[in-house]
Amino acid sequence: MTIDRSRIDEENELRLAWHESDLAHALDVVGRAGVDAEAVVAEVARFSAAAPSWAVGTGGTRFGRFPGGGEPRDTFEKIDDVAALNALTGANRTVSLHVPWDDPGPGDGAAELRRHAEELAVGFDAMNSNTFQDNPSTTRDGAVSYKFGSLANTDEAVRRAAIDHNHYVVDLGVELGAKALTVWLGDGMNHPGQASFRGQFERVLVGLGEIYAHLPADWEMYTEHKPYEPAFYSSVNNDWGTSLLLAQGTGGRAKCLVDLGHHLPNTNIEQVVSRLAMMGRLGGFHFNDSKYGDDDLTVGSITPFQLFLIVGELLEAGGGRMPDAAYMIDESHNLKDPLEDLIQATDALQVALAQALCVNRADLGEAQQGNDPARAAEVLHRGFRTDVRPLVAEARRRNGAALDPLATYRAVGYRAAMIAARGADAVATGL
Ligand code: LRH
Ligand code: MN
């Protein structure tokens, strides 16, 4: 079942009068700040963030998992849910797959999956490999283990298996029409002295080089840094600096992926974004939010001002537009309906983008040049405090999506229909 376009139109019709008056006011307010409001709507309408295949089902922690039922039972149904999400938001036009969780299997499994996705106008974003778990298909049926790491492992046979798995993921991605590979490694140490920092780094660099050599010429590879978990003393690719060294040491199309949750408390993530963009190595994002660790909470739900500043740095790097990069969501949905959480995450991204676009960059530059921090703050907060929701809703409406996606999702009864179709105990593969 996809969400019928006419149902969305009906729900939009109910809200159109309010929307039009709210929009007229918002266009006026933004215009008075010397910002082209129509350009804001157009840039928001252009934006899209990939949905993570591993988060259209319920996530969990080691303490428990509480599935809500009607979850996708295979990758085809995950694509169905991403298509439903995109019908409502108009801003989740691609899905990021994780292998082996989403492996469509041998033979023409990949061709069938590609056909299914094309019918639903869902594209394939960066592929994710997985050498942080022992799965039969990635460990030569258990002949090797990633317990002591994958690309960083001292055992050549383990490193070989990890490289071969990444080659497999690239080949599958080529069949699906993807154009990038994200390599996140759980590799590291739990105990001081357990391994050599330099040895682990150098082995990973060599491994990434062998994976990079297998990439088609029009593909990119993203290294994703993370300070800890599952390793709790040190991770090999622990921070943006290490990720940059790995990308620079691997090749021109190797870039860094910034997962917002992969930073120690009080890290200035917007400065990290500015640095990586300045070096031409900002490949992509995993958007989420967190209060403590890698909590994978709803984008913009804990630190919306930080998200606004991060998007501001992206517009700075892109000359007032979002630079080409792989924008993806990476969340774990423990309590909310996964699709409702992704709807709110996407809305938070659209709102942060509209707010950042409402900052009069010329005025900000003038205040910065003039060492006038108070004026700079005024200009910045004017953008952040602008009620941009009518502009975002208008961007969705122009993309044929819902003015109010969450209310429309509930009104069309998608989850109830999925529980009826898939079963109350249907649970998705993934984390
Ligand atoms: C690691 C991570 C990585 C994914 C996984 C699902 O914490 O952010 O991006 O492979 O989550
Ligand atoms: Mn991530």
GROMACS .gro file of C-alpha atoms and ligand atoms in nm:
model
  443
    1MET     CA    1   0.000   0.000   0.000
    2THR     CA    2   0.137   0.342  -0.088
    3ILE     CA    3  -0.025   0.659   0.043
    4ASP     CA    4  -0.272   0.771  -0.219
    5ARG     CA    5  -0.189   1.121  -0.352
    6SER     CA    6  -0.558   1.216  -0.353
    7ARG     CA    7  -0.577   1.148   0.024
    8ILE     CA    8  -0.294   1.394   0.075
    9ASP     CA    9  -0.469   1.650  -0.146
   10GLU     CA   10  -0.788   1.607   0.058
   11GLU     CA   11  -0.602   1.667   0.384
   12ASN     CA   12  -0.422   1.968   0.231
   13GLU     CA   13  -0.754   2.109   0.115
   14LEU     CA   14  -0.874   2.114   0.478
   15ARG     CA   15  -0.576   2.331   0.575
   16LEU     CA   16  -0.531   2.546   0.264
   17ALA     CA   17  -0.706   2.863   0.379
   18TRP     CA   18  -0.504   2.887   0.702
   19HIS     CA   19  -0.189   2.795   0.517
   20GLU     CA   20  -0.233   3.070   0.260
   21SER     CA   21  -0.281   3.342   0.523
   22ASP     CA   22   0.008   3.213   0.732
   23LEU     CA   23   0.224   3.198   0.420
   24ALA     CA   24   0.142   3.553   0.313
   25HIS     CA   25   0.246   3.676   0.656
   26ALA     CA   26   0.567   3.471   0.661
   27LEU     CA   27   0.667   3.590   0.311
   28ASP     CA   28   0.618   3.947   0.430
   29VAL     CA   29   0.817   3.902   0.754
   30VAL     CA   30   1.109   3.736   0.574
   31GLY     CA   31   1.106   3.993   0.296
   32ARG     CA   32   1.135   4.272   0.553
   33ALA     CA   33   1.465   4.114   0.669
   34GLY     CA   34   1.604   4.170   0.322
   35VAL     CA   35   1.583   3.798   0.239
   36ASP     CA   36   1.427   3.657  -0.081
   37ALA     CA   37   1.146   3.449   0.073
   38GLU     CA   38   1.059   3.276  -0.254
   39ALA     CA   39   1.421   3.159  -0.279
   40VAL     CA   40   1.390   3.016   0.072
   41VAL     CA   41   1.086   2.809  -0.030
   42ALA     CA   42   1.262   2.693  -0.348
   43GLU     CA   43   1.580   2.585  -0.166
   44VAL     CA   44   1.380   2.398   0.099
   45ALA     CA   45   1.181   2.227  -0.178
   46ARG     CA   46   1.511   2.123  -0.343
   47PHE     CA   47   1.643   1.960  -0.020
   48SER     CA   48   1.614   1.589   0.048
   49ALA     CA   49   1.753   1.361   0.321
   50ALA     CA   50   1.787   0.986   0.274
   51ALA     CA   51   1.590   0.762   0.506
   52PRO     CA   52   1.793   0.495   0.688
   53SER     CA   53   1.662   0.147   0.602
   54TRP     CA   54   1.754   0.034   0.953
   55ALA     CA   55   1.523   0.288   1.115
   56VAL     CA   56   1.188   0.226   0.943
   57GLY     CA   57   1.147  -0.044   1.206
   58THR     CA   58   1.161  -0.007   1.583
   59GLY     CA   59   1.509   0.024   1.735
   60GLY     CA   60   1.609  -0.077   2.085
   61THR     CA   61   1.879  -0.081   2.344
   62ARG     CA   62   2.050  -0.368   2.525
   63PHE     CA   63   1.786  -0.321   2.792
   64GLY     CA   64   1.492  -0.383   2.566
   65ARG     CA   65   1.301  -0.335   2.242
   66PHE     CA   66   0.928  -0.258   2.212
   67PRO     CA   67   0.815  -0.312   1.850
   68GLY     CA   68   0.490  -0.141   1.751
   69GLY     CA   69   0.380  -0.397   1.486
   70GLY     CA   70   0.320  -0.366   1.114
   71GLU     CA   71   0.692  -0.322   1.053
   72PRO     CA   72   0.855  -0.401   0.716
   73ARG     CA   73   0.950  -0.770   0.705
   74ASP     CA   74   1.199  -0.734   0.420
   75THR     CA   75   1.382  -0.475   0.213
   76PHE     CA   76   1.094  -0.444  -0.035
   77GLU     CA   77   0.858  -0.342   0.245
   78LYS     CA   78   1.122  -0.102   0.381
   79ILE     CA   79   1.115   0.068   0.040
   80ASP     CA   80   0.734   0.080   0.061
   81ASP     CA   81   0.761   0.264   0.392
   82VAL     CA   82   1.020   0.509   0.257
   83ALA     CA   83   0.790   0.577  -0.040
   84ALA     CA   84   0.502   0.646   0.201
   85LEU     CA   85   0.728   0.875   0.404
   86ASN     CA   86   0.837   1.062   0.092
   87ALA     CA   87   0.477   1.099  -0.026
   88LEU     CA   88   0.410   1.293   0.296
   89THR     CA   89   0.733   1.495   0.326
   90GLY     CA   90   0.849   1.529  -0.036
   91ALA     CA   91   1.201   1.535   0.109
   92ASN     CA   92   1.307   1.170   0.155
   93ARG     CA   93   1.361   1.074  -0.208
   94THR     CA   94   1.629   0.811  -0.138
   95VAL     CA   95   1.699   0.525   0.104
   96SER     CA   96   2.035   0.428   0.252
   97LEU     CA   97   2.069   0.049   0.275
   98HIS     CA   98   2.272  -0.152   0.524
   99VAL     CA   99   2.429  -0.483   0.422
  100PRO     CA  100   2.379  -0.767   0.509
  101TRP     CA  101   2.056  -0.655   0.686
  102ASP     CA  102   1.907  -0.541   0.351
  103ASP     CA  103   2.080  -0.786   0.115
  104PRO     CA  104   1.816  -0.885  -0.146
  105GLY     CA  105   2.009  -1.207  -0.197
  106PRO     CA  106   2.168  -1.375  -0.501
  107GLY     CA  107   2.038  -1.391  -0.860
  108ASP     CA  108   1.810  -1.113  -0.972
  109GLY     CA  109   1.723  -1.007  -0.618
  110ALA     CA  110   1.899  -0.673  -0.673
  111ALA     CA  111   1.735  -0.612  -1.012
  112GLU     CA  112   1.391  -0.684  -0.863
  113LEU     CA  113   1.460  -0.451  -0.570
  114ARG     CA  114   1.576  -0.177  -0.808
  115ARG     CA  115   1.262  -0.221  -1.022
  116HIS     CA  116   1.042  -0.205  -0.710
  117ALA     CA  117   1.213   0.113  -0.589
  118GLU     CA  118   1.194   0.279  -0.932
  119GLU     CA  119   0.819   0.209  -0.946
  120LEU     CA  120   0.791   0.396  -0.614
  121ALA     CA  121   1.032   0.676  -0.722
  122VAL     CA  122   1.275   0.593  -0.439
  123GLY     CA  123   1.647   0.611  -0.519
  124PHE     CA  124   1.939   0.442  -0.345
  125ASP     CA  125   2.174   0.666  -0.144
  126ALA     CA  126   2.505   0.568   0.014
  127MET     CA  127   2.538   0.196   0.091
  128ASN     CA  128   2.654   0.092   0.439
  129SER     CA  129   2.882  -0.206   0.498
  130ASN     CA  130   2.885  -0.393   0.828
  131THR     CA  131   3.200  -0.537   0.978
  132PHE     CA  132   3.095  -0.457   1.335
  133GLN     CA  133   2.893  -0.780   1.370
  134ASP     CA  134   2.973  -1.142   1.285
  135ASN     CA  135   2.724  -1.235   1.012
  136PRO     CA  136   2.775  -1.561   0.818
  137SER     CA  137   2.776  -1.376   0.484
  138THR     CA  138   3.055  -1.140   0.594
  139THR     CA  139   3.274  -1.382   0.794
  140ARG     CA  140   3.312  -1.671   0.546
  141ASP     CA  141   3.040  -1.854   0.739
  142GLY     CA  142   3.217  -1.798   1.068
  143ALA     CA  143   3.568  -1.880   0.951
  144VAL     CA  144   3.674  -1.538   1.080
  145SER     CA  145   3.540  -1.301   1.350
  146TYR     CA  146   3.536  -0.923   1.389
  147LYS     CA  147   3.563  -0.952   1.770
  148PHE     CA  148   3.903  -0.784   1.761
  149GLY     CA  149   3.822  -0.554   1.474
  150SER     CA  150   3.790  -0.575   1.100
  151LEU     CA  151   4.019  -0.358   0.883
  152ALA     CA  152   4.231  -0.290   1.196
  153ASN     CA  153   4.259  -0.657   1.293
  154THR     CA  154   4.611  -0.801   1.324
  155ASP     CA  155   4.487  -1.116   1.145
  156GLU     CA  156   4.528  -1.081   0.767
  157ALA     CA  157   4.243  -1.327   0.699
  158VAL     CA  158   4.000  -1.111   0.897
  159ARG     CA  159   4.111  -0.796   0.713
  160ARG     CA  160   4.069  -0.978   0.381
  161ALA     CA  161   3.716  -1.084   0.471
  162ALA     CA  162   3.627  -0.726   0.567
  163ILE     CA  163   3.767  -0.586   0.241
  164ASP     CA  164   3.583  -0.851   0.038
  165HIS     CA  165   3.257  -0.768   0.218
  166ASN     CA  166   3.296  -0.401   0.128
  167HIS     CA  167   3.365  -0.498  -0.234
  168TYR     CA  168   3.044  -0.704  -0.227
  169VAL     CA  169   2.849  -0.405  -0.092
  170VAL     CA  170   2.988  -0.182  -0.368
  171ASP     CA  171   2.895  -0.436  -0.636
  172LEU     CA  172   2.542  -0.463  -0.495
  173GLY     CA  173   2.520  -0.083  -0.485
  174VAL     CA  174   2.621  -0.063  -0.851
  175GLU     CA  175   2.333  -0.297  -0.941
  176LEU     CA  176   2.095  -0.074  -0.744
  177GLY     CA  177   2.221   0.255  -0.887
  178ALA     CA  178   2.382   0.385  -0.567
  179LYS     CA  179   2.687   0.614  -0.596
  180ALA     CA  180   2.861   0.594  -0.260
  181LEU     CA  181   2.978   0.367   0.022
  182THR     CA  182   2.985   0.461   0.390
  183VAL     CA  183   3.244   0.278   0.599
  184TRP     CA  184   3.181   0.299   0.973
  185LEU     CA  185   3.411   0.075   1.179
  186GLY     CA  186   3.351  -0.041   1.534
  187ASP     CA  187   3.724  -0.118   1.545
  188GLY     CA  188   3.923   0.005   1.848
  189MET     CA  189   4.024  -0.104   2.196
  190ASN     CA  190   3.853  -0.164   2.528
  191HIS     CA  191   4.169  -0.177   2.731
  192PRO     CA  192   4.486   0.039   2.740
  193GLY     CA  193   4.771  -0.147   2.571
  194GLN     CA  194   4.535  -0.388   2.394
  195ALA     CA  195   4.671  -0.283   2.054
  196SER     CA  196   4.897  -0.028   1.883
  197PHE     CA  197   4.721   0.300   1.797
  198ARG     CA  198   4.953   0.341   1.496
  199GLY     CA  199   4.928  -0.022   1.390
  200GLN     CA  200   4.548  -0.012   1.393
  201PHE     CA  201   4.542   0.318   1.200
  202GLU     CA  202   4.786   0.196   0.934
  203ARG     CA  203   4.600  -0.131   0.880
  204VAL     CA  204   4.274   0.058   0.839
  205LEU     CA  205   4.436   0.298   0.592
  206VAL     CA  206   4.559   0.005   0.382
  207GLY     CA  207   4.216  -0.160   0.395
  208LEU     CA  208   4.034   0.157   0.293
  209GLY     CA  209   4.279   0.187   0.004
  210GLU     CA  210   4.186  -0.162  -0.118
  211ILE     CA  211   3.815  -0.082  -0.089
  212TYR     CA  212   3.865   0.252  -0.267
  213ALA     CA  213   4.047   0.076  -0.553
  214HIS     CA  214   3.728  -0.123  -0.615
  215LEU     CA  215   3.503   0.184  -0.645
  216PRO     CA  216   3.362   0.276  -0.987
  217ALA     CA  217   3.504   0.609  -1.110
  218ASP     CA  218   3.181   0.797  -1.033
  219TRP     CA  219   3.151   0.671  -0.676
  220GLU     CA  220   3.253   0.834  -0.347
  221MET     CA  221   3.352   0.670  -0.019
  222TYR     CA  222   3.273   0.816   0.324
  223THR     CA  223   3.467   0.750   0.643
  224GLU     CA  224   3.244   0.793   0.949
  225HIS     CA  225   3.419   0.885   1.273
  226LYS     CA  226   3.293   0.797   1.623
  227PRO     CA  227   3.474   0.846   1.958
  228TYR     CA  228   3.348   0.532   2.131
  229GLU     CA  229   3.097   0.237   2.126
  230PRO     CA  230   3.129  -0.047   2.073
  231ALA     CA  231   3.492   0.018   2.169
  232PHE     CA  232   3.508   0.186   2.507
  233TYR     CA  233   3.876   0.288   2.544
  234SER     CA  234   3.957   0.407   2.188
  235SER     CA  235   3.806   0.388   1.839
  236VAL     CA  236   4.041   0.379   1.539
  237ASN     CA  237   3.843   0.644   1.348
  238ASN     CA  238   3.764   0.845   1.661
  239ASP     CA  239   3.725   1.204   1.544
  240TRP     CA  240   3.707   1.436   1.243
  241GLY     CA  241   4.084   1.480   1.235
  242THR     CA  242   4.148   1.108   1.207
  243SER     CA  243   3.866   1.073   0.954
  244LEU     CA  244   4.022   1.351   0.746
  245LEU     CA  245   4.365   1.182   0.759
  246LEU     CA  246   4.207   0.855   0.647
  247ALA     CA  247   4.015   1.020   0.362
  248GLN     CA  248   4.314   1.222   0.243
  249GLY     CA  249   4.534   0.912   0.264
  250THR     CA  250   4.287   0.704   0.062
  251GLY     CA  251   4.196   0.909  -0.244
  252GLY     CA  252   4.034   1.216  -0.396
  253ARG     CA  253   3.682   1.069  -0.383
  254ALA     CA  254   3.719   0.964  -0.019
  255LYS     CA  255   3.543   1.210   0.208
  256CYS     CA  256   3.425   1.238   0.569
  257LEU     CA  257   3.075   1.166   0.696
  258VAL     CA  258   2.959   1.360   1.002
  259ASP     CA  259   2.716   1.172   1.228
  260LEU     CA  260   2.596   1.439   1.472
  261GLY     CA  261   2.582   1.184   1.756
  262HIS     CA  262   2.946   1.086   1.714
  263HIS     CA  263   3.094   1.378   1.905
  264LEU     CA  264   3.193   1.410   2.269
  265PRO     CA  265   2.978   1.646   2.478
  266ASN     CA  266   3.024   2.019   2.394
  267THR     CA  267   3.210   1.948   2.070
  268ASN     CA  268   3.163   2.244   1.835
  269ILE     CA  269   3.019   2.037   1.549
  270GLU     CA  270   2.944   2.340   1.329
  271GLN     CA  271   3.319   2.419   1.340
  272VAL     CA  272   3.397   2.058   1.240
  273VAL     CA  273   3.162   2.102   0.943
  274SER     CA  274   3.332   2.429   0.848
  275ARG     CA  275   3.677   2.267   0.857
  276LEU     CA  276   3.582   1.961   0.652
  277ALA     CA  277   3.400   2.176   0.396
  278MET     CA  278   3.704   2.406   0.376
  279MET     CA  279   3.923   2.101   0.300
  280GLY     CA  280   3.676   1.985   0.031
  281ARG     CA  281   3.627   1.660   0.224
  282LEU     CA  282   3.272   1.697   0.353
  283GLY     CA  283   3.101   1.395   0.198
  284GLY     CA  284   2.785   1.347   0.398
  285PHE     CA  285   2.583   1.356   0.714
  286HIS     CA  286   2.397   1.126   0.946
  287PHE     CA  287   2.151   1.363   1.108
  288ASN     CA  288   2.007   1.286   1.453
  289ASP     CA  289   2.023   1.444   1.797
  290SER     CA  290   2.155   1.344   2.137
  291LYS     CA  291   2.172   1.456   2.500
  292TYR     CA  292   2.452   1.235   2.625
  293GLY     CA  293   2.605   0.978   2.385
  294ASP     CA  294   2.519   0.836   2.043
  295ASP     CA  295   2.151   0.844   2.140
  296ASP     CA  296   2.021   0.857   1.779
  297LEU     CA  297   1.724   1.071   1.882
  298THR     CA  298   1.496   1.276   1.656
  299VAL     CA  299   1.682   1.542   1.458
  300GLY     CA  300   1.654   1.886   1.620
  301SER     CA  301   1.471   1.752   1.926
  302ILE     CA  302   1.746   1.832   2.181
  303THR     CA  303   1.976   2.095   2.026
  304PRO     CA  304   1.782   2.276   1.746
  305PHE     CA  305   2.009   2.584   1.763
  306GLN     CA  306   2.317   2.367   1.697
  307LEU     CA  307   2.142   2.213   1.396
  308PHE     CA  308   2.061   2.566   1.273
  309LEU     CA  309   2.430   2.666   1.308
  310ILE     CA  310   2.545   2.349   1.129
  311VAL     CA  311   2.313   2.420   0.836
  312GLY     CA  312   2.440   2.779   0.843
  313GLU     CA  313   2.795   2.651   0.789
  314LEU     CA  314   2.669   2.438   0.498
  315LEU     CA  315   2.512   2.744   0.334
  316GLU     CA  316   2.837   2.933   0.395
  317ALA     CA  317   3.027   2.652   0.218
  318GLY     CA  318   2.768   2.634  -0.061
  319GLY     CA  319   2.752   3.008  -0.136
  320GLY     CA  320   2.398   3.039   0.003
  321ARG     CA  321   2.276   2.698  -0.120
  322MET     CA  322   2.314   2.352   0.030
  323PRO     CA  323   2.637   2.204  -0.109
  324ASP     CA  324   2.620   1.869  -0.287
  325ALA     CA  325   2.664   1.608  -0.017
  326ALA     CA  326   2.495   1.289   0.103
  327TYR     CA  327   2.234   1.413   0.349
  328MET     CA  328   2.100   1.117   0.543
  329ILE     CA  329   1.913   1.055   0.867
  330ASP     CA  330   2.051   0.799   1.115
  331GLU     CA  331   1.822   0.741   1.409
  332SER     CA  332   1.698   0.462   1.634
  333HIS     CA  333   1.331   0.473   1.717
  334ASN     CA  334   1.268   0.312   2.054
  335LEU     CA  335   0.934   0.470   2.153
  336LYS     CA  336   0.773   0.657   1.860
  337ASP     CA  337   0.626   0.506   1.544
  338PRO     CA  338   0.937   0.497   1.322
  339LEU     CA  339   0.765   0.679   1.035
  340GLU     CA  340   0.630   0.951   1.265
  341ASP     CA  341   0.983   1.000   1.400
  342LEU     CA  342   1.127   1.024   1.048
  343ILE     CA  343   0.852   1.272   0.952
  344GLN     CA  344   0.950   1.492   1.249
  345ALA     CA  345   1.322   1.450   1.174
  346THR     CA  346   1.273   1.560   0.814
  347ASP     CA  347   1.057   1.853   0.921
  348ALA     CA  348   1.328   1.960   1.168
  349LEU     CA  349   1.584   1.959   0.885
  350GLN     CA  350   1.353   2.159   0.657
  351VAL     CA  351   1.285   2.410   0.938
  352ALA     CA  352   1.656   2.447   1.024
  353LEU     CA  353   1.735   2.502   0.656
  354ALA     CA  354   1.462   2.765   0.619
  355GLN     CA  355   1.578   2.943   0.937
  356ALA     CA  356   1.940   2.943   0.818
  357LEU     CA  357   1.828   3.076   0.480
  358CYS     CA  358   1.644   3.356   0.663
  359VAL     CA  359   1.973   3.487   0.801
  360ASN     CA  360   2.074   3.797   0.604
  361ARG     CA  361   2.426   3.678   0.515
  362ALA     CA  362   2.537   4.022   0.396
  363ASP     CA  363   2.440   4.181   0.729
  364LEU     CA  364   2.611   3.896   0.917
  365GLY     CA  365   2.930   3.939   0.716
  366GLU     CA  366   2.927   4.312   0.785
  367ALA     CA  367   2.887   4.257   1.160
  368GLN     CA  368   3.168   3.998   1.157
  369GLN     CA  369   3.398   4.226   0.956
  370GLY     CA  370   3.317   4.511   1.197
  371ASN     CA  371   3.378   4.301   1.511
  372ASP     CA  372   3.022   4.371   1.623
  373PRO     CA  373   2.922   4.048   1.802
  374ALA     CA  374   2.594   4.193   1.935
  375ARG     CA  375   2.475   4.282   1.585
  376ALA     CA  376   2.596   3.945   1.454
  377ALA     CA  377   2.385   3.774   1.722
  378GLU     CA  378   2.084   3.990   1.630
  379VAL     CA  379   2.113   3.896   1.262
  380LEU     CA  380   2.159   3.528   1.344
  381HIS     CA  381   1.872   3.507   1.594
  382ARG     CA  382   1.641   3.695   1.359
  383GLY     CA  383   1.675   3.396   1.127
  384PHE     CA  384   1.652   3.137   1.403
  385ARG     CA  385   1.348   3.299   1.560
  386THR     CA  386   1.156   3.347   1.234
  387ASP     CA  387   0.848   3.123   1.223
  388VAL     CA  388   0.935   2.950   0.897
  389ARG     CA  389   0.677   2.673   0.925
  390PRO     CA  390   0.448   2.821   0.653
  391LEU     CA  391   0.748   2.839   0.415
  392VAL     CA  392   0.836   2.476   0.486
  393ALA     CA  393   0.474   2.366   0.444
  394GLU     CA  394   0.462   2.554   0.113
  395ALA     CA  395   0.781   2.380  -0.003
  396ARG     CA  396   0.616   2.046   0.074
  397ARG     CA  397   0.294   2.148  -0.103
  398ARG     CA  398   0.495   2.245  -0.415
  399ASN     CA  399   0.658   1.899  -0.403
  400GLY     CA  400   0.310   1.742  -0.404
  401ALA     CA  401   0.343   1.644  -0.038
  402ALA     CA  402   0.151   1.720   0.281
  403LEU     CA  403   0.114   2.059   0.444
  404ASP     CA  404   0.100   1.873   0.779
  405PRO     CA  405   0.266   1.533   0.721
  406LEU     CA  406   0.222   1.388   1.069
  407ALA     CA  407  -0.150   1.470   1.092
  408THR     CA  408  -0.195   1.338   0.737
  409TYR     CA  409  -0.004   1.018   0.818
  410ARG     CA  410  -0.244   0.956   1.106
  411ALA     CA  411  -0.548   1.058   0.902
  412VAL     CA  412  -0.471   0.804   0.625
  413GLY     CA  413  -0.418   0.528   0.887
  414TYR     CA  414  -0.099   0.391   0.729
  415ARG     CA  415   0.024   0.209   1.041
  416ALA     CA  416  -0.310   0.041   1.105
  417ALA     CA  417  -0.314  -0.073   0.743
  418MET     CA  418   0.040  -0.211   0.780
  419ILE     CA  419  -0.050  -0.396   1.098
  420ALA     CA  420  -0.346  -0.548   0.911
  421ALA     CA  421  -0.129  -0.637   0.608
  422ARG     CA  422   0.194  -0.743   0.781
  423GLY     CA  423   0.077  -0.850   1.127
  424ALA     CA  424   0.102  -0.701   1.474
  425ASP     CA  425   0.418  -0.900   1.540
  426ALA     CA  426   0.595  -0.808   1.216
  427VAL     CA  427   0.940  -0.682   1.312
  428ALA     CA  428   1.206  -0.534   1.079
  429THR     CA  429   1.568  -0.648   1.051
  430GLY     CA  430   1.830  -0.397   1.173
  431LEU     CA  431   1.965  -0.261   1.499
  432LRH     C1  432   2.720   0.375   1.414
  432LRH     C2  433   2.623   0.424   1.308
  432LRH     C3  434   2.666   0.392   1.166
  432LRH     C4  435   2.573   0.283   1.121
  432LRH     C5  436   2.505   0.241   1.241
  432LRH     C6  437   2.367   0.192   1.214
  432LRH     O1  438   2.683   0.425   1.539
  432LRH     O2  439   2.599   0.559   1.326
  432LRH     O3  440   2.638   0.496   1.082
  432LRH     O4  441   2.631   0.188   1.048
  432LRH     O5  442   2.503   0.353   1.326
  433MN      MN  443   2.573   0.692   1.161
   0.00000   0.00000   0.00000
